Short mmCIF file of C-alpha atoms in Angstrom, two decimals:
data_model
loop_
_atom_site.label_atom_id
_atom_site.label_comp_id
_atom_site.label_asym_id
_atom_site.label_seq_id
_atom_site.Cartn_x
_atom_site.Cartn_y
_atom_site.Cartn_z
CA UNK A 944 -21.06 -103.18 -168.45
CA UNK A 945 -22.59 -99.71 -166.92
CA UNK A 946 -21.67 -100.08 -163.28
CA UNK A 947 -22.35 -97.00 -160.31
CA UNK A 948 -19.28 -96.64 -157.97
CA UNK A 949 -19.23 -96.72 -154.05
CA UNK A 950 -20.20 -94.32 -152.47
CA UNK A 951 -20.54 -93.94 -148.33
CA UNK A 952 -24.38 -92.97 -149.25
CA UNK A 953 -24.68 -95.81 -151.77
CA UNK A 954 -27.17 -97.98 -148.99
CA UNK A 955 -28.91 -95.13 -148.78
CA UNK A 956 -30.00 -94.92 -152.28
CA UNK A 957 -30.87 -98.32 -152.60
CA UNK A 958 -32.33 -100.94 -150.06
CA UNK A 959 -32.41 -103.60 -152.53
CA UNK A 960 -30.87 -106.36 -150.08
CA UNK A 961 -33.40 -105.86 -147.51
CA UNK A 962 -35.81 -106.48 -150.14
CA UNK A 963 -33.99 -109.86 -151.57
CA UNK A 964 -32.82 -111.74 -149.01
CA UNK A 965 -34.24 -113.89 -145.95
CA UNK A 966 -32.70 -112.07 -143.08
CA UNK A 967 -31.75 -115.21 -140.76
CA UNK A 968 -29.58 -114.58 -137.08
CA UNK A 969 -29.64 -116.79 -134.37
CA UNK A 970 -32.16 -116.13 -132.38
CA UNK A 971 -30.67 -114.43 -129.41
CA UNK A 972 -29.71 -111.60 -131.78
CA UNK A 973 -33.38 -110.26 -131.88
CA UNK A 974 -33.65 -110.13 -128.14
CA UNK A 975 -33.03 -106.50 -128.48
CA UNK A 976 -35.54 -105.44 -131.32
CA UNK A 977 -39.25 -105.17 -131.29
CA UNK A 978 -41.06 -108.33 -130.72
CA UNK A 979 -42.81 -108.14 -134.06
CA UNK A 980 -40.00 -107.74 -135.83
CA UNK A 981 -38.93 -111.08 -135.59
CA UNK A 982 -40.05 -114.40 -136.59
CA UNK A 983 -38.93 -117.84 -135.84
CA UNK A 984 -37.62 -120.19 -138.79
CA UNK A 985 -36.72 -122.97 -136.57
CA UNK A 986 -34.89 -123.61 -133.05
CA UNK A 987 -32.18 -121.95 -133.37
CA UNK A 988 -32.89 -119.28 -135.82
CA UNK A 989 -34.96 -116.28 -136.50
CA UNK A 990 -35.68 -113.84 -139.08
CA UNK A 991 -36.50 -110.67 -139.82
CA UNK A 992 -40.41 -110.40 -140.34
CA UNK A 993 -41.02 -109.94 -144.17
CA UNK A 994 -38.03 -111.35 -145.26
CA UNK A 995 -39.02 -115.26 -145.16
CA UNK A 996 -41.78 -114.94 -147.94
CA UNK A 997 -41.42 -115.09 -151.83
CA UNK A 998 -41.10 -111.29 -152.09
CA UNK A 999 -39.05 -110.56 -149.53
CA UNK A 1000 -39.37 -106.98 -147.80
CA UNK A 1001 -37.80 -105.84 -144.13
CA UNK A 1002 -40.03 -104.44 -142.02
CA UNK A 1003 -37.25 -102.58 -140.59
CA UNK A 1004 -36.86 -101.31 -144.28
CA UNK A 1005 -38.22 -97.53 -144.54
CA UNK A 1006 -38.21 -95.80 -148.23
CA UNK A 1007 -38.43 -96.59 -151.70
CA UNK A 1008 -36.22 -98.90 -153.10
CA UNK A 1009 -34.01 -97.55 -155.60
CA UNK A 1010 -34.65 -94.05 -154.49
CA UNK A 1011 -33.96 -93.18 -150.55
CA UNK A 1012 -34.01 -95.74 -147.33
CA UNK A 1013 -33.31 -96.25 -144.28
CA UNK A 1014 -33.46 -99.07 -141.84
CA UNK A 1015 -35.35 -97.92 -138.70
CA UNK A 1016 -33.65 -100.73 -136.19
CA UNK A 1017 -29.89 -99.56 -138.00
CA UNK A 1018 -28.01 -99.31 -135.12
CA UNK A 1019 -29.11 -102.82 -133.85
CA UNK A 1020 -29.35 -104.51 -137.00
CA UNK A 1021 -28.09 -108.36 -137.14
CA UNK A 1022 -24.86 -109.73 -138.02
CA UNK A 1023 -26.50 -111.01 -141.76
CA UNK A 1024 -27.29 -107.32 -142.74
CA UNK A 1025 -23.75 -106.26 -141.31
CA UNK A 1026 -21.94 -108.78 -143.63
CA UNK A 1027 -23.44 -107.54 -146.80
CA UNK A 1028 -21.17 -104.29 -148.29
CA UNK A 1029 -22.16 -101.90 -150.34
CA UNK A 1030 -20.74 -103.19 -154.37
CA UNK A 1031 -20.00 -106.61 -153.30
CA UNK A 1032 -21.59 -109.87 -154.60
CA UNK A 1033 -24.58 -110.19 -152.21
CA UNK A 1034 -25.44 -106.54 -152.97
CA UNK A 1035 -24.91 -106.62 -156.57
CA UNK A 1036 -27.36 -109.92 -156.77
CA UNK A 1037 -29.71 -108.08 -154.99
CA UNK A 1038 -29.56 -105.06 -157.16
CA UNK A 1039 -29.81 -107.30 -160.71
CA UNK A 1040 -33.01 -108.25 -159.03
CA UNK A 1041 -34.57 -104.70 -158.80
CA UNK A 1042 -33.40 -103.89 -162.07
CA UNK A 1043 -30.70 -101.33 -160.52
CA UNK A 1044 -26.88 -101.83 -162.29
CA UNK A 1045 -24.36 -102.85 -160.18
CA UNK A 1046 -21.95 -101.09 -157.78
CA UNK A 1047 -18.03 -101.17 -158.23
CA UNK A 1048 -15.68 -100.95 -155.24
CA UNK A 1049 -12.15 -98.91 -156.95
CA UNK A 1050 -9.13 -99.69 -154.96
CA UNK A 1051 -6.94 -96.76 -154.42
CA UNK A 1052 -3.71 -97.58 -156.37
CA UNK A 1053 -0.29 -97.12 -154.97
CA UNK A 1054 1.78 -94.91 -156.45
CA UNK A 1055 4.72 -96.33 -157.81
CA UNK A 1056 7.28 -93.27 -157.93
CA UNK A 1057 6.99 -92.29 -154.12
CA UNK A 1058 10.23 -93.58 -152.43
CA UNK A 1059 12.59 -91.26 -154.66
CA UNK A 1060 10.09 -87.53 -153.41
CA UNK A 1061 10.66 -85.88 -149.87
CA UNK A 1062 7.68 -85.63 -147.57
CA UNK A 1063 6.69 -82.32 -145.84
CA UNK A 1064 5.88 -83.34 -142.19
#
């Protein structure tokens, strides 16, 4: 399967979760965005506007999808767009979705010859 690897500028290409998903919080986590930002889905939690609809959009979601974004409330963002990482199965859904192959996370492998080598300090 073609696959794209992580990269630390990977979101920044893409913004295809904040174009999938609901963005749900509890409420209290919106206290410190824009009023119209946020929308109530019931008692206890909100969302961000755009996101609780069919076609799901932010509006804190700046750009073209697939090309270059930003989110323009970043720095404040909710603890549901924090938990999503770049390459990992709630991005890669979201990707399939917009037609964009998936990302691939490569662990750095150990080397397995290292205890018998002096280090320079």
């Amino acid at each position: 399967m073609l696959s794209q690897l992580v990269t630390p500028e990977s979101c920044l290409s893409c913004g295809a979760c904040c174009a999938h998903f609901r963005v749900s919080f509890y409420w209290a986590e919106g206290l410190h965005l824009p009023e119209h930002y946020t929308e109530p889905v019931n008692a206890v939690y909100s969302c961000m506007t755009g996101t609780n609809q069919a076609q799901p959009r932010c509006i804190a979601l700046e750009g073209e999808i697939g090309e270059s974004v930003s989110c323009s409330v970043y720095a404040l963002r909710s603890s549901s767009c924090q938990e999503v990482q770049a390459g990992d199965s709630q991005c890669n859904k979201a990707r399939a979705r917009h037609k964009m192959i998936p990302l691939r996370q490569i662990e750095p492998m150990q080397a397995e010859n290292d205890e018998d080598f002096d280090r320079v300090v």
